[in-house]
Amino acid sequence: MLRVVDTIADLQKAQGAYHKKLSDGIALSVERTVEHLAKLAEKGEKITSPRDLMRTFFQIADKTLLQSFSTPEFLDIQDKLTKALMNHKIAQRDALEIVYNSLEIPTRSEIDEAYQDIHALKKEVRALRKELKAVTAKPAAGRAPKKAASKEPAATNTPAT
């Protein structure tokens, strides 16, 4: 259980670093947008609608965030976040398996193993059915077809009373 607590602390640390880098990128996007708007104002141009303002911001933010998120530093932060999350999930699963075993509840590992066995058995049944169909079809091909029995009763010449 202590391992889960440790992985939560590691995950929160990694999330903090990721969120800081993310907010730095967004803040830089806002700064660049304001600078762009100032340049437009110097030229005497104006943004006349909220849609134009949002379009301008999105164009600048797209370029800025692409640059920020392509740096080795950001990729390292993202990698640490992913590893911390995976380590936490593994520790969490291990802790839950301990609890489930004590309560006699099937664990995920046991359920996964059962599903794998079921899948293997289904494949085996399909293969056996295919083989049986092939074996039973061969002798039938060599024989003459049998006449089907008539479902109607045979007509009799007895007078009705």
PDB file of C-alpha atoms in Angstrom:
ATOM      1  CA  MET A   1       0.000   0.000   0.000  1.00  0.00           C
ATOM      2  CA  LEU A   2       2.900   2.339   0.677  1.00  0.00           C
ATOM      3  CA  ARG A   3       4.055   1.798  -2.884  1.00  0.00           C
ATOM      4  CA  VAL A   4       0.731   3.199  -4.117  1.00  0.00           C
ATOM      5  CA  VAL A   5       1.208   6.303  -1.970  1.00  0.00           C
ATOM      6  CA  ASP A   6       4.737   6.732  -3.338  1.00  0.00           C
ATOM      7  CA  THR A   7       3.523   6.400  -6.918  1.00  0.00           C
ATOM      8  CA  ILE A   8       0.778   8.974  -6.250  1.00  0.00           C
ATOM      9  CA  ALA A   9       3.427  11.429  -5.035  1.00  0.00           C
ATOM     10  CA  ASP A  10       5.558  10.745  -8.124  1.00  0.00           C
ATOM     11  CA  LEU A  11       2.517  11.146 -10.368  1.00  0.00           C
ATOM     12  CA  GLN A  12       1.541  14.457  -8.768  1.00  0.00           C
ATOM     13  CA  LYS A  13       5.098  15.741  -9.165  1.00  0.00           C
ATOM     14  CA  ALA A  14       5.128  14.756 -12.846  1.00  0.00           C
ATOM     15  CA  GLN A  15       1.677  16.293 -13.376  1.00  0.00           C
ATOM     16  CA  GLY A  16       2.851  19.523 -11.759  1.00  0.00           C
ATOM     17  CA  ALA A  17       5.841  19.759 -14.098  1.00  0.00           C
ATOM     18  CA  TYR A  18       3.631  18.974 -17.099  1.00  0.00           C
ATOM     19  CA  HIS A  19       0.995  21.550 -16.138  1.00  0.00           C
ATOM     20  CA  LYS A  20       3.676  24.187 -15.551  1.00  0.00           C
ATOM     21  CA  LYS A  21       5.163  23.620 -18.993  1.00  0.00           C
ATOM     22  CA  LEU A  22       1.685  23.607 -20.523  1.00  0.00           C
ATOM     23  CA  SER A  23       0.728  26.867 -18.806  1.00  0.00           C
ATOM     24  CA  ASP A  24       4.054  28.429 -19.830  1.00  0.00           C
ATOM     25  CA  GLY A  25       3.250  27.605 -23.454  1.00  0.00           C
ATOM     26  CA  ILE A  26      -0.236  29.082 -23.199  1.00  0.00           C
ATOM     27  CA  ALA A  27       1.089  32.200 -21.443  1.00  0.00           C
ATOM     28  CA  LEU A  28       3.655  32.666 -24.212  1.00  0.00           C
ATOM     29  CA  SER A  29       0.840  32.304 -26.762  1.00  0.00           C
ATOM     30  CA  VAL A  30      -1.144  35.045 -25.032  1.00  0.00           C
ATOM     31  CA  GLU A  31       1.934  37.312 -24.924  1.00  0.00           C
ATOM     32  CA  ARG A  32       2.591  36.810 -28.624  1.00  0.00           C
ATOM     33  CA  THR A  33      -1.073  37.467 -29.418  1.00  0.00           C
ATOM     34  CA  VAL A  34      -0.982  40.755 -27.486  1.00  0.00           C
ATOM     35  CA  GLU A  35       2.222  41.736 -29.300  1.00  0.00           C
ATOM     36  CA  HIS A  36       0.571  40.902 -32.633  1.00  0.00           C
ATOM     37  CA  LEU A  37      -2.479  43.003 -31.722  1.00  0.00           C
ATOM     38  CA  ALA A  38      -0.189  45.909 -30.773  1.00  0.00           C
ATOM     39  CA  LYS A  39       1.522  45.687 -34.171  1.00  0.00           C
ATOM     40  CA  LEU A  40      -1.870  45.692 -35.884  1.00  0.00           C
ATOM     41  CA  ALA A  41      -2.865  48.789 -33.888  1.00  0.00           C
ATOM     42  CA  GLU A  42       0.343  50.575 -34.915  1.00  0.00           C
ATOM     43  CA  LYS A  43      -0.546  49.900 -38.543  1.00  0.00           C
ATOM     44  CA  GLY A  44      -4.046  51.216 -37.949  1.00  0.00           C
ATOM     45  CA  GLU A  45      -5.682  47.822 -38.434  1.00  0.00           C
ATOM     46  CA  LYS A  46      -8.322  46.543 -36.051  1.00  0.00           C
ATOM     47  CA  ILE A  47      -9.824  43.255 -35.008  1.00  0.00           C
ATOM     48  CA  THR A  48     -13.532  43.854 -35.491  1.00  0.00           C
ATOM     49  CA  SER A  49     -15.146  40.712 -34.113  1.00  0.00           C
ATOM     50  CA  PRO A  50     -14.619  38.126 -31.403  1.00  0.00           C
ATOM     51  CA  ARG A  51     -14.321  35.511 -34.138  1.00  0.00           C
ATOM     52  CA  ASP A  52     -11.353  37.360 -35.699  1.00  0.00           C
ATOM     53  CA  LEU A  53      -9.737  37.705 -32.275  1.00  0.00           C
ATOM     54  CA  MET A  54     -10.125  33.979 -31.582  1.00  0.00           C
ATOM     55  CA  ARG A  55      -8.862  33.074 -35.048  1.00  0.00           C
ATOM     56  CA  THR A  56      -5.775  35.262 -34.503  1.00  0.00           C
ATOM     57  CA  PHE A  57      -5.161  33.763 -31.071  1.00  0.00           C
ATOM     58  CA  PHE A  58      -5.549  30.189 -32.340  1.00  0.00           C
ATOM     59  CA  GLN A  59      -3.138  30.755 -35.230  1.00  0.00           C
ATOM     60  CA  ILE A  60      -0.500  32.210 -32.928  1.00  0.00           C
ATOM     61  CA  ALA A  61      -1.126  29.649 -30.174  1.00  0.00           C
ATOM     62  CA  ASP A  62      -0.891  26.778 -32.646  1.00  0.00           C
ATOM     63  CA  LYS A  63       2.574  27.854 -33.791  1.00  0.00           C
ATOM     64  CA  THR A  64       3.759  28.706 -30.279  1.00  0.00           C
ATOM     65  CA  LEU A  65       2.541  25.493 -28.659  1.00  0.00           C
ATOM     66  CA  LEU A  66       3.934  23.399 -31.496  1.00  0.00           C
ATOM     67  CA  GLN A  67       7.343  24.971 -30.873  1.00  0.00           C
ATOM     68  CA  SER A  68       7.062  24.575 -27.093  1.00  0.00           C
ATOM     69  CA  PHE A  69       5.843  20.984 -27.214  1.00  0.00           C
ATOM     70  CA  SER A  70       8.517  19.882 -29.679  1.00  0.00           C
ATOM     71  CA  THR A  71      11.416  20.697 -27.374  1.00  0.00           C
ATOM     72  CA  PRO A  72      13.441  17.888 -25.785  1.00  0.00           C
ATOM     73  CA  GLU A  73      12.628  19.380 -22.370  1.00  0.00           C
ATOM     74  CA  PHE A  74       8.866  19.065 -22.917  1.00  0.00           C
ATOM     75  CA  LEU A  75       9.199  15.571 -24.375  1.00  0.00           C
ATOM     76  CA  ASP A  76      11.195  14.540 -21.290  1.00  0.00           C
ATOM     77  CA  ILE A  77       8.486  15.974 -19.008  1.00  0.00           C
ATOM     78  CA  GLN A  78       5.804  14.176 -20.999  1.00  0.00           C
ATOM     79  CA  ASP A  79       7.799  10.930 -20.828  1.00  0.00           C
ATOM     80  CA  LYS A  80       8.141  11.233 -17.036  1.00  0.00           C
ATOM     81  CA  LEU A  81       4.399  11.853 -16.729  1.00  0.00           C
ATOM     82  CA  THR A  82       3.590   8.770 -18.791  1.00  0.00           C
ATOM     83  CA  LYS A  83       5.990   6.588 -16.784  1.00  0.00           C
ATOM     84  CA  ALA A  84       4.633   7.916 -13.473  1.00  0.00           C
ATOM     85  CA  LEU A  85       1.075   7.193 -14.573  1.00  0.00           C
ATOM     86  CA  MET A  86       1.931   3.653 -15.682  1.00  0.00           C
ATOM     87  CA  ASN A  87       3.863   2.952 -12.466  1.00  0.00           C
ATOM     88  CA  HIS A  88       0.883   4.185 -10.452  1.00  0.00           C
ATOM     89  CA  LYS A  89      -1.538   1.961 -12.374  1.00  0.00           C
ATOM     90  CA  ILE A  90       0.704  -1.074 -11.827  1.00  0.00           C
ATOM     91  CA  ALA A  91       1.056  -0.345  -8.097  1.00  0.00           C
ATOM     92  CA  GLN A  92      -2.680   0.244  -7.846  1.00  0.00           C
ATOM     93  CA  ARG A  93      -3.430  -3.079  -9.576  1.00  0.00           C
ATOM     94  CA  ASP A  94      -1.000  -4.922  -7.283  1.00  0.00           C
ATOM     95  CA  ALA A  95      -2.644  -3.399  -4.201  1.00  0.00           C
ATOM     96  CA  LEU A  96      -6.115  -4.259  -5.472  1.00  0.00           C
ATOM     97  CA  GLU A  97      -5.068  -7.846  -6.133  1.00  0.00           C
ATOM     98  CA  ILE A  98      -4.003  -8.169  -2.486  1.00  0.00           C
ATOM     99  CA  VAL A  99      -7.388  -6.861  -1.355  1.00  0.00           C
ATOM    100  CA  TYR A 100      -9.318  -8.984  -3.861  1.00  0.00           C
ATOM    101  CA  ASN A 101      -7.445 -12.143  -2.866  1.00  0.00           C
ATOM    102  CA  SER A 102      -8.308 -11.577   0.785  1.00  0.00           C
ATOM    103  CA  LEU A 103     -11.988 -11.119  -0.152  1.00  0.00           C
ATOM    104  CA  GLU A 104     -11.950 -14.100  -2.545  1.00  0.00           C
ATOM    105  CA  ILE A 105     -12.888 -11.902  -5.484  1.00  0.00           C
ATOM    106  CA  PRO A 106     -11.301 -12.817  -8.823  1.00  0.00           C
ATOM    107  CA  THR A 107      -8.478 -10.462  -9.723  1.00  0.00           C
ATOM    108  CA  ARG A 108      -7.952  -8.875 -13.103  1.00  0.00           C
ATOM    109  CA  SER A 109      -5.033 -11.212 -13.753  1.00  0.00           C
ATOM    110  CA  GLU A 110      -7.215 -14.240 -13.041  1.00  0.00           C
ATOM    111  CA  ILE A 111     -10.024 -12.913 -15.236  1.00  0.00           C
ATOM    112  CA  ASP A 112      -7.554 -12.158 -18.042  1.00  0.00           C
ATOM    113  CA  GLU A 113      -6.194 -15.700 -17.773  1.00  0.00           C
ATOM    114  CA  ALA A 114      -9.725 -17.135 -17.892  1.00  0.00           C
ATOM    115  CA  TYR A 115     -10.525 -15.079 -21.005  1.00  0.00           C
ATOM    116  CA  GLN A 116      -7.334 -16.292 -22.676  1.00  0.00           C
ATOM    117  CA  ASP A 117      -8.308 -19.895 -21.894  1.00  0.00           C
ATOM    118  CA  ILE A 118     -11.820 -19.308 -23.270  1.00  0.00           C
ATOM    119  CA  HIS A 119     -10.382 -17.767 -26.434  1.00  0.00           C
ATOM    120  CA  ALA A 120      -8.031 -20.722 -26.926  1.00  0.00           C
ATOM    121  CA  LEU A 121     -10.896 -23.173 -26.400  1.00  0.00           C
ATOM    122  CA  LYS A 122     -13.078 -21.314 -28.919  1.00  0.00           C
ATOM    123  CA  LYS A 123     -10.298 -21.526 -31.499  1.00  0.00           C
ATOM    124  CA  GLU A 124      -9.911 -25.234 -30.808  1.00  0.00           C
ATOM    125  CA  VAL A 125     -13.673 -25.858 -31.142  1.00  0.00           C
ATOM    126  CA  ARG A 126     -13.758 -23.936 -34.448  1.00  0.00           C
ATOM    127  CA  ALA A 127     -10.845 -25.986 -35.772  1.00  0.00           C
ATOM    128  CA  LEU A 128     -12.487 -29.246 -34.677  1.00  0.00           C
ATOM    129  CA  ARG A 129     -15.808 -28.264 -36.273  1.00  0.00           C
ATOM    130  CA  LYS A 130     -14.029 -27.402 -39.504  1.00  0.00           C
ATOM    131  CA  GLU A 131     -12.164 -30.712 -39.442  1.00  0.00           C
ATOM    132  CA  LEU A 132     -15.368 -32.643 -38.666  1.00  0.00           C
ATOM    133  CA  LYS A 133     -17.188 -30.899 -41.494  1.00  0.00           C
ATOM    134  CA  ALA A 134     -14.374 -31.767 -43.903  1.00  0.00           C
ATOM    135  CA  VAL A 135     -14.324 -35.426 -42.818  1.00  0.00           C
ATOM    136  CA  THR A 136     -18.103 -35.890 -42.993  1.00  0.00           C
ATOM    137  CA  ALA A 137     -18.378 -34.116 -46.354  1.00  0.00           C
ATOM    138  CA  LYS A 138     -15.919 -36.458 -48.147  1.00  0.00           C
ATOM    139  CA  PRO A 139     -17.849 -39.770 -47.818  1.00  0.00           C
ATOM    140  CA  ALA A 140     -21.157 -38.091 -48.657  1.00  0.00           C
ATOM    141  CA  ALA A 141     -19.722 -36.835 -51.933  1.00  0.00           C
ATOM    142  CA  GLY A 142     -18.978 -40.417 -53.078  1.00  0.00           C
ATOM    143  CA  ARG A 143     -22.455 -41.831 -52.352  1.00  0.00           C
ATOM    144  CA  ALA A 144     -25.631 -41.379 -54.328  1.00  0.00           C
ATOM    145  CA  PRO A 145     -28.035 -39.034 -52.654  1.00  0.00           C
ATOM    146  CA  LYS A 146     -30.791 -40.722 -50.654  1.00  0.00           C
ATOM    147  CA  LYS A 147     -34.426 -40.087 -51.452  1.00  0.00           C
ATOM    148  CA  ALA A 148     -36.143 -38.020 -48.874  1.00  0.00           C
ATOM    149  CA  ALA A 149     -39.023 -39.784 -47.151  1.00  0.00           C
ATOM    150  CA  SER A 150     -42.402 -38.432 -48.141  1.00  0.00           C
ATOM    151  CA  LYS A 151     -44.047 -36.445 -45.419  1.00  0.00           C
ATOM    152  CA  GLU A 152     -47.581 -37.108 -46.765  1.00  0.00           C
ATOM    153  CA  PRO A 153     -49.282 -40.368 -45.814  1.00  0.00           C
ATOM    154  CA  ALA A 154     -49.544 -42.879 -48.601  1.00  0.00           C
ATOM    155  CA  ALA A 155     -52.909 -42.925 -50.349  1.00  0.00           C
ATOM    156  CA  THR A 156     -54.976 -46.054 -49.751  1.00  0.00           C
ATOM    157  CA  ASN A 157     -57.808 -47.460 -51.801  1.00  0.00           C
ATOM    158  CA  THR A 158     -60.101 -48.213 -48.899  1.00  0.00           C
ATOM    159  CA  PRO A 159     -63.652 -47.009 -49.213  1.00  0.00           C
ATOM    160  CA  ALA A 160     -64.855 -44.422 -46.792  1.00  0.00           C
ATOM    161  CA  THR A 161     -67.652 -45.528 -44.527  1.00  0.00           C
TER     162      THR A 161
END
